[in-house]
mmCIF file of C-alpha atoms in Angstrom:
data_model
loop_
_atom_site.group_PDB
_atom_site.id
_atom_site.type_symbol
_atom_site.label_atom_id
_atom_site.label_comp_id
_atom_site.label_asym_id
_atom_site.label_seq_id
_atom_site.Cartn_x
_atom_site.Cartn_y
_atom_site.Cartn_z
ATOM 1 C CA MET A 1 -17.344 7.744 11.403
ATOM 2 C CA THR A 2 -19.655 5.837 9.140
ATOM 3 C CA THR A 3 -20.442 2.475 7.513
ATOM 4 C CA LEU A 4 -21.020 2.438 4.065
ATOM 5 C CA GLU A 5 -22.020 -1.081 2.815
ATOM 6 C CA THR A 6 -24.379 0.424 0.185
ATOM 7 C CA SER A 7 -22.283 4.032 -0.980
ATOM 8 C CA PRO A 8 -23.044 4.631 -4.217
ATOM 9 C CA GLU A 9 -18.993 4.022 -4.607
ATOM 10 C CA LYS A 10 -19.653 0.571 -4.068
ATOM 11 C CA GLN A 11 -22.999 0.184 -6.057
ATOM 12 C CA GLN A 12 -20.760 1.355 -8.596
ATOM 13 C CA ARG A 13 -18.178 -1.294 -8.047
ATOM 14 C CA ASP A 14 -20.620 -4.080 -7.765
ATOM 15 C CA MET A 15 -22.228 -2.994 -11.095
ATOM 16 C CA LEU A 16 -18.842 -3.330 -12.919
ATOM 17 C CA GLY A 17 -18.888 -6.871 -11.673
ATOM 18 C CA GLN A 18 -15.035 -6.738 -10.747
ATOM 19 C CA LEU A 19 -13.922 -6.855 -7.221
ATOM 20 C CA HIS A 20 -16.206 -7.608 -4.098
ATOM 21 C CA LEU A 21 -15.347 -7.008 -0.669
ATOM 22 C CA ASN A 22 -15.181 -10.474 1.276
ATOM 23 C CA GLU A 23 -17.452 -11.091 3.855
ATOM 24 C CA GLY A 24 -17.127 -9.817 7.094
ATOM 25 C CA ILE A 25 -15.097 -6.592 5.596
ATOM 26 C CA THR A 26 -17.115 -3.354 6.170
ATOM 27 C CA GLU A 27 -16.188 0.160 4.597
ATOM 28 C CA HIS A 28 -15.907 3.100 6.507
ATOM 29 C CA PHE A 29 -14.782 7.247 5.886
ATOM 30 C CA VAL A 30 -12.984 9.526 8.577
ATOM 31 C CA ASP A 31 -11.874 13.073 8.451
ATOM 32 C CA ALA A 32 -8.140 12.552 8.685
ATOM 33 C CA GLY A 33 -6.366 15.970 9.431
ATOM 34 C CA GLY A 34 -8.979 17.402 6.723
ATOM 35 C CA ILE A 35 -8.743 14.611 4.301
ATOM 36 C CA ARG A 36 -11.923 12.196 3.872
ATOM 37 C CA THR A 37 -10.190 9.028 4.051
ATOM 38 C CA ARG A 38 -11.639 5.625 3.268
ATOM 39 C CA TYR A 39 -10.858 2.417 5.099
ATOM 40 C CA LEU A 40 -11.969 -1.181 5.411
ATOM 41 C CA GLU A 41 -12.108 -3.136 8.429
ATOM 42 C CA ALA A 42 -12.578 -6.289 9.804
ATOM 43 C CA GLY A 43 -11.698 -8.276 13.009
ATOM 44 C CA GLU A 44 -11.089 -7.934 16.509
ATOM 45 C CA GLY A 45 -7.790 -7.855 18.589
ATOM 46 C CA PRO A 46 -4.451 -6.088 18.133
ATOM 47 C CA VAL A 47 -4.798 -3.279 15.544
ATOM 48 C CA VAL A 48 -2.969 -4.043 11.886
ATOM 49 C CA VAL A 49 -3.198 -1.294 9.591
ATOM 50 C CA LEU A 50 -2.473 -2.370 5.761
ATOM 51 C CA ILE A 51 -1.074 0.686 3.587
ATOM 52 C CA HIS A 52 -1.194 -0.148 -0.311
ATOM 53 C CA GLY A 53 1.500 0.808 -2.725
ATOM 54 C CA GLY A 54 1.427 3.638 -5.336
ATOM 55 C CA GLY A 55 0.773 2.066 -8.769
ATOM 56 C CA ALA A 56 -2.098 3.591 -10.572
ATOM 57 C CA GLY A 57 -5.522 2.292 -9.742
ATOM 58 C CA ALA A 58 -4.032 0.910 -6.272
ATOM 59 C CA ASP A 59 -6.490 1.337 -3.383
ATOM 60 C CA SER A 60 -7.289 -0.684 -0.101
ATOM 61 C CA VAL A 61 -9.695 -3.496 -1.954
ATOM 62 C CA GLY A 62 -7.700 -4.268 -4.641
ATOM 63 C CA ASN A 63 -4.863 -4.651 -3.195
ATOM 64 C CA TRP A 64 -5.535 -6.143 0.327
ATOM 65 C CA ASN A 65 -8.745 -7.659 -0.289
ATOM 66 C CA ALA A 66 -7.347 -11.380 -0.144
ATOM 67 C CA VAL A 67 -5.295 -10.649 3.054
ATOM 68 C CA ILE A 68 -7.508 -8.877 5.160
ATOM 69 C CA PRO A 69 -9.637 -12.397 5.999
ATOM 70 C CA ARG A 70 -6.150 -14.036 6.661
ATOM 71 C CA LEU A 71 -5.367 -11.959 9.514
ATOM 72 C CA SER A 72 -9.083 -10.826 10.854
ATOM 73 C CA ASP A 73 -9.680 -13.708 12.862
ATOM 74 C CA ALA A 74 -7.029 -13.009 15.497
ATOM 75 C CA TYR A 75 -6.720 -8.850 14.763
ATOM 76 C CA ARG A 76 -8.513 -5.849 14.232
ATOM 77 C CA VAL A 77 -7.412 -5.320 10.474
ATOM 78 C CA ILE A 78 -7.739 -1.790 8.791
ATOM 79 C CA ALA A 79 -6.680 -0.930 5.268
ATOM 80 C CA MET A 80 -6.748 2.567 4.458
ATOM 81 C CA ASP A 81 -7.082 4.341 1.070
ATOM 82 C CA MET A 82 -3.730 6.956 0.895
ATOM 83 C CA VAL A 83 -4.300 10.346 0.007
ATOM 84 C CA GLY A 84 -4.807 10.670 -3.626
ATOM 85 C CA PHE A 85 -5.763 7.229 -4.195
ATOM 86 C CA GLY A 86 -8.989 4.911 -4.130
ATOM 87 C CA GLU A 87 -12.081 6.621 -2.394
ATOM 88 C CA THR A 88 -9.678 9.025 -0.239
ATOM 89 C CA ASP A 89 -9.802 12.725 -0.958
ATOM 90 C CA LYS A 90 -7.623 13.973 -3.661
ATOM 91 C CA PRO A 91 -6.910 17.612 -2.949
ATOM 92 C CA GLY A 92 -6.456 19.952 -5.473
ATOM 93 C CA ASP A 93 -3.395 21.791 -7.303
ATOM 94 C CA ASP A 94 -1.728 23.434 -4.528
ATOM 95 C CA PHE A 95 -1.532 20.237 -2.493
ATOM 96 C CA VAL A 96 2.245 18.607 -2.646
ATOM 97 C CA TYR A 97 1.765 14.776 -2.881
ATOM 98 C CA SER A 98 5.276 14.227 -1.281
ATOM 99 C CA GLN A 99 6.483 11.572 1.422
ATOM 100 C CA GLU A 100 6.023 14.079 3.813
ATOM 101 C CA ALA A 101 2.252 14.801 3.030
ATOM 102 C CA ARG A 102 1.692 10.550 3.057
ATOM 103 C CA ASN A 103 3.440 10.142 6.537
ATOM 104 C CA THR A 104 0.900 13.351 7.889
ATOM 105 C CA HIS A 105 -1.856 11.644 6.381
ATOM 106 C CA LEU A 106 -1.007 8.392 8.212
ATOM 107 C CA THR A 107 -0.458 9.901 11.486
ATOM 108 C CA ALA A 108 -3.813 12.060 11.288
ATOM 109 C CA PHE A 109 -5.552 8.717 10.313
ATOM 110 C CA LEU A 110 -4.278 7.066 13.372
ATOM 111 C CA ASP A 111 -5.236 10.001 15.615
ATOM 112 C CA ALA A 112 -8.762 10.048 13.911
ATOM 113 C CA LEU A 113 -9.181 6.613 15.109
ATOM 114 C CA SER A 114 -7.432 6.884 18.200
ATOM 115 C CA LEU A 115 -5.169 4.289 17.492
ATOM 116 C CA ASP A 116 -1.968 4.284 19.705
ATOM 117 C CA HIS A 117 -0.441 0.992 19.577
ATOM 118 C CA VAL A 118 -0.597 -0.407 16.010
ATOM 119 C CA ILE A 119 1.021 -2.748 13.776
ATOM 120 C CA LEU A 120 1.958 -1.155 10.281
ATOM 121 C CA ILE A 121 2.311 -3.291 7.185
ATOM 122 C CA GLY A 122 3.263 -1.304 4.237
ATOM 123 C CA ASN A 123 3.960 -2.259 0.324
ATOM 124 C CA SER A 124 5.984 -0.012 -1.747
ATOM 125 C CA MET A 125 5.287 3.346 -1.298
ATOM 126 C CA GLY A 126 3.092 2.146 1.434
ATOM 127 C CA GLY A 127 5.958 0.841 3.158
ATOM 128 C CA ALA A 128 8.181 4.029 2.735
ATOM 129 C CA THR A 129 5.098 5.725 4.671
ATOM 130 C CA ALA A 130 4.899 3.074 7.696
ATOM 131 C CA LEU A 131 8.692 3.573 7.649
ATOM 132 C CA GLY A 132 8.236 7.535 8.061
ATOM 133 C CA VAL A 133 5.549 7.186 10.715
ATOM 134 C CA ALA A 134 7.656 4.243 12.738
ATOM 135 C CA VAL A 135 10.578 6.816 12.948
ATOM 136 C CA ALA A 136 8.593 9.709 13.973
ATOM 137 C CA GLN A 137 6.339 7.873 16.283
ATOM 138 C CA PRO A 138 7.639 5.037 17.647
ATOM 139 C CA GLU A 139 5.593 4.770 20.636
ATOM 140 C CA ARG A 140 2.965 3.810 19.011
ATOM 141 C CA VAL A 141 3.937 1.565 16.382
ATOM 142 C CA ASP A 142 4.460 -2.009 18.058
ATOM 143 C CA LYS A 143 5.427 -3.668 14.785
ATOM 144 C CA LEU A 144 6.683 -2.934 11.385
ATOM 145 C CA VAL A 145 6.484 -5.181 7.906
ATOM 146 C CA LEU A 146 8.028 -3.760 4.761
ATOM 147 C CA MET A 147 6.782 -5.706 1.747
ATOM 148 C CA GLY A 148 8.638 -4.681 -1.240
ATOM 149 C CA SER A 149 9.161 -1.414 0.264
ATOM 150 C CA ALA A 150 10.349 2.117 -1.114
ATOM 151 C CA GLY A 151 12.561 4.373 0.927
ATOM 152 C CA LEU A 152 15.946 3.540 -0.211
ATOM 153 C CA VAL A 153 17.372 5.051 -2.999
ATOM 154 C CA THR A 154 16.612 3.245 -6.415
ATOM 155 C CA GLU A 155 17.773 3.929 -9.676
ATOM 156 C CA VAL A 156 14.776 4.725 -11.593
ATOM 157 C CA HIS A 157 15.379 2.086 -13.980
ATOM 158 C CA GLU A 158 13.270 0.849 -17.279
ATOM 159 C CA GLY A 159 11.366 -1.793 -15.169
ATOM 160 C CA LEU A 160 9.726 0.836 -13.564
ATOM 161 C CA ALA A 161 8.249 2.959 -16.556
ATOM 162 C CA PRO A 162 4.998 1.097 -16.942
ATOM 163 C CA VAL A 163 4.316 2.759 -13.359
ATOM 164 C CA MET A 164 6.165 5.857 -13.827
ATOM 165 C CA ASN A 165 4.758 6.753 -17.117
ATOM 166 C CA TYR A 166 1.092 5.094 -16.930
ATOM 167 C CA ASP A 167 -0.981 6.046 -19.957
ATOM 168 C CA PHE A 168 -4.219 5.515 -18.612
ATOM 169 C CA THR A 169 -5.314 3.006 -20.935
ATOM 170 C CA ARG A 170 -6.098 -0.793 -20.343
ATOM 171 C CA HIS A 171 -3.370 -1.734 -22.352
ATOM 172 C CA GLY A 172 -1.206 0.333 -20.205
ATOM 173 C CA MET A 173 -2.841 -1.114 -17.014
ATOM 174 C CA GLU A 174 -2.058 -4.463 -18.036
ATOM 175 C CA ARG A 175 1.889 -3.348 -18.748
ATOM 176 C CA LEU A 176 2.084 -2.033 -15.459
ATOM 177 C CA ILE A 177 0.303 -5.129 -13.512
ATOM 178 C CA ARG A 178 3.004 -7.346 -15.649
ATOM 179 C CA ALA A 179 5.781 -4.961 -14.126
ATOM 180 C CA LEU A 180 4.422 -5.770 -10.768
ATOM 181 C CA THR A 181 4.074 -9.460 -11.004
ATOM 182 C CA THR A 182 5.849 -12.410 -12.142
ATOM 183 C CA GLU A 183 5.838 -13.821 -15.448
ATOM 184 C CA GLY A 184 3.814 -17.176 -14.404
ATOM 185 C CA PHE A 185 0.729 -14.787 -12.238
ATOM 186 C CA GLU A 186 -2.421 -14.986 -14.313
ATOM 187 C CA ILE A 187 -3.909 -11.390 -14.823
ATOM 188 C CA SER A 188 -7.376 -11.627 -14.528
ATOM 189 C CA PRO A 189 -9.591 -9.304 -16.738
ATOM 190 C CA ASP A 190 -11.384 -8.497 -13.414
ATOM 191 C CA MET A 191 -8.260 -7.125 -11.941
ATOM 192 C CA VAL A 192 -7.525 -4.897 -14.982
ATOM 193 C CA ALA A 193 -11.079 -3.575 -15.393
ATOM 194 C CA TYR A 194 -11.208 -2.901 -11.499
ATOM 195 C CA ARG A 195 -7.759 -0.805 -11.450
ATOM 196 C CA HIS A 196 -8.178 0.802 -15.032
ATOM 197 C CA GLU A 197 -11.623 2.140 -14.081
ATOM 198 C CA MET A 198 -10.125 3.495 -10.370
ATOM 199 C CA SER A 199 -7.139 5.181 -12.297
ATOM 200 C CA VAL A 200 -9.318 7.416 -15.051
ATOM 201 C CA ARG A 201 -11.484 9.507 -13.062
ATOM 202 C CA ASP A 202 -10.575 13.061 -13.347
ATOM 203 C CA ASP A 203 -9.536 13.699 -9.920
ATOM 204 C CA THR A 204 -7.290 10.458 -9.585
ATOM 205 C CA ARG A 205 -5.520 11.088 -12.852
ATOM 206 C CA GLN A 206 -4.668 14.758 -11.650
ATOM 207 C CA ALA A 207 -3.150 13.172 -8.206
ATOM 208 C CA TYR A 208 -1.509 10.305 -9.822
ATOM 209 C CA GLY A 209 0.319 12.412 -12.160
ATOM 210 C CA ALA A 210 1.326 15.117 -9.230
ATOM 211 C CA THR A 211 2.481 11.890 -7.159
ATOM 212 C CA MET A 212 4.904 10.887 -10.072
ATOM 213 C CA SER A 213 6.114 14.093 -11.105
ATOM 214 C CA TRP A 214 7.168 14.701 -7.289
ATOM 215 C CA ILE A 215 8.964 11.380 -7.331
ATOM 216 C CA LYS A 216 10.642 12.129 -10.550
ATOM 217 C CA GLN A 217 11.773 15.286 -8.911
ATOM 218 C CA GLN A 218 13.153 13.943 -6.172
ATOM 219 C CA GLY A 219 15.039 11.278 -8.178
ATOM 220 C CA GLY A 220 13.157 8.298 -6.709
ATOM 221 C CA LEU A 221 11.137 7.571 -3.328
ATOM 222 C CA TYR A 222 13.718 7.225 -0.689
ATOM 223 C CA TYR A 223 14.923 8.549 2.826
ATOM 224 C CA GLU A 224 18.552 9.114 3.756
ATOM 225 C CA GLU A 225 20.058 5.867 5.228
ATOM 226 C CA ASP A 226 20.636 7.894 8.834
ATOM 227 C CA PHE A 227 16.881 8.183 8.860
ATOM 228 C CA VAL A 228 16.087 4.513 8.046
ATOM 229 C CA ARG A 229 18.862 3.415 10.693
ATOM 230 C CA GLN A 230 16.239 5.310 13.519
ATOM 231 C CA VAL A 231 13.768 2.701 13.098
ATOM 232 C CA ARG A 232 13.493 1.211 16.632
ATOM 233 C CA VAL A 233 10.395 -1.106 16.344
ATOM 234 C CA PRO A 234 10.665 -5.114 15.255
ATOM 235 C CA THR A 235 10.448 -5.102 11.802
ATOM 236 C CA LEU A 236 10.036 -7.689 9.292
ATOM 237 C CA VAL A 237 11.270 -7.182 5.503
ATOM 238 C CA VAL A 238 9.355 -9.323 2.775
ATOM 239 C CA ASN A 239 10.327 -9.240 -0.564
ATOM 240 C CA GLY A 240 9.808 -11.053 -3.888
ATOM 241 C CA LYS A 241 12.727 -12.639 -5.064
ATOM 242 C CA GLN A 242 11.206 -11.593 -8.643
ATOM 243 C CA ASP A 243 10.797 -8.131 -7.581
ATOM 244 C CA LYS A 244 11.118 -6.059 -11.006
ATOM 245 C CA VAL A 245 10.616 -2.950 -9.049
ATOM 246 C CA VAL A 246 12.330 -3.269 -5.503
ATOM 247 C CA PRO A 247 15.511 -5.323 -6.026
ATOM 248 C CA LEU A 248 16.830 -7.932 -3.566
ATOM 249 C CA ALA A 249 19.874 -5.646 -2.734
ATOM 250 C CA ASN A 250 17.352 -3.206 -1.188
ATOM 251 C CA ALA A 251 15.737 -5.925 1.048
ATOM 252 C CA TYR A 252 18.898 -6.954 2.303
ATOM 253 C CA ARG A 253 19.795 -3.105 2.930
ATOM 254 C CA PHE A 254 17.215 -2.580 4.988
ATOM 255 C CA LEU A 255 18.032 -5.525 7.032
ATOM 256 C CA GLU A 256 21.494 -4.177 7.488
ATOM 257 C CA LEU A 257 20.161 -0.591 8.491
ATOM 258 C CA ILE A 258 17.232 -1.577 10.943
ATOM 259 C CA GLU A 259 18.912 -3.031 14.009
ATOM 260 C CA PRO A 260 15.629 -5.087 15.148
ATOM 261 C CA SER A 261 14.836 -6.482 11.590
ATOM 262 C CA CYS A 262 14.583 -10.253 10.153
ATOM 263 C CA GLY A 263 13.451 -11.073 6.533
ATOM 264 C CA VAL A 264 11.813 -13.414 4.161
ATOM 265 C CA ILE A 265 12.455 -13.630 0.562
ATOM 266 C CA LEU A 266 9.346 -15.233 -1.222
ATOM 267 C CA PRO A 267 10.078 -17.208 -4.412
ATOM 268 C CA HIS A 268 8.176 -17.014 -7.556
ATOM 269 C CA CYS A 269 7.084 -13.490 -6.539
ATOM 270 C CA GLY A 270 7.237 -10.219 -7.700
ATOM 271 C CA HIS A 271 6.530 -6.829 -6.184
ATOM 272 C CA TRP A 272 2.778 -7.985 -4.909
ATOM 273 C CA ALA A 273 3.332 -10.784 -2.488
ATOM 274 C CA MET A 274 -0.195 -9.668 -0.912
ATOM 275 C CA ILE A 275 -1.655 -10.346 -4.304
ATOM 276 C CA GLU A 276 0.442 -13.132 -5.636
ATOM 277 C CA HIS A 277 0.651 -15.119 -2.717
ATOM 278 C CA PRO A 278 -1.370 -13.738 0.002
ATOM 279 C CA GLU A 279 -1.788 -17.013 1.797
ATOM 280 C CA GLN A 280 1.977 -17.312 2.128
ATOM 281 C CA PHE A 281 2.537 -13.553 2.816
ATOM 282 C CA ALA A 282 0.038 -13.761 5.815
ATOM 283 C CA ALA A 283 1.581 -16.763 7.123
ATOM 284 C CA VAL A 284 4.792 -15.364 7.333
ATOM 285 C CA THR A 285 3.484 -12.146 8.631
ATOM 286 C CA ARG A 286 1.666 -13.932 11.430
ATOM 287 C CA ASN A 287 4.600 -15.627 12.420
ATOM 288 C CA PHE A 288 6.224 -12.457 12.775
ATOM 289 C CA LEU A 289 3.503 -10.958 15.026
ATOM 290 C CA GLU A 290 2.974 -13.602 17.310
ATOM 291 C CA SER A 291 6.837 -14.751 17.673
#
């Protein structure tokens, strides 16, 4: 494990003048089952692991930078880049970017850091990944937060087109961000530039294409409902009221399927509660974790 506050990757981002890590957050890499994995870390206390979603350009910095300081005064907060995203490895053509592969990667990441009692917080694809590990290894997951989470059968509808058919242009990135946020959300040029730059690297493009292809072949990103029913850890379900990607019906269905669950619906919020309303999301999360 190496702290990389002056890594070439970070220097490149700083030169772009886009997103900077908030004070107190450090950047590290670890070998997780043979996959070189980047993660951010801040704070001390019970361990919270943040897992970003699967939109183009997603990573731990762009998705969680505003939430980490709002939790790290009381928790050891770790935000990882999933396989195929951010600064984490993008394995070659023989690697299948399946949900099982993401679950295996998260498990290997927890093993690499010797984390046995964690709180998993996942958005979208990251929620499906957190859910899968919570079912497979309930003894090491103390609590679970599913925010705009994938994991249930959802029609691959027109609202998903900017994500599923992302064209790697700046305009395409603007369309993607608009699809994941509410109309009133102000999209900053820095956000567009950062996510676009992250998305157009050759290895990232290949990984993203393979990931979306797998999802299309499966007809979505979901588990069978009997699998979801196996979640036994206390779970908070959070959904944006205006989420155009994961409908409110899915949040209610998670609550029906997961017995030890409660839910919060955030108004004036789309798919990215952690970006659109980081303070409110952190507040409801802390209330759940401390209850």
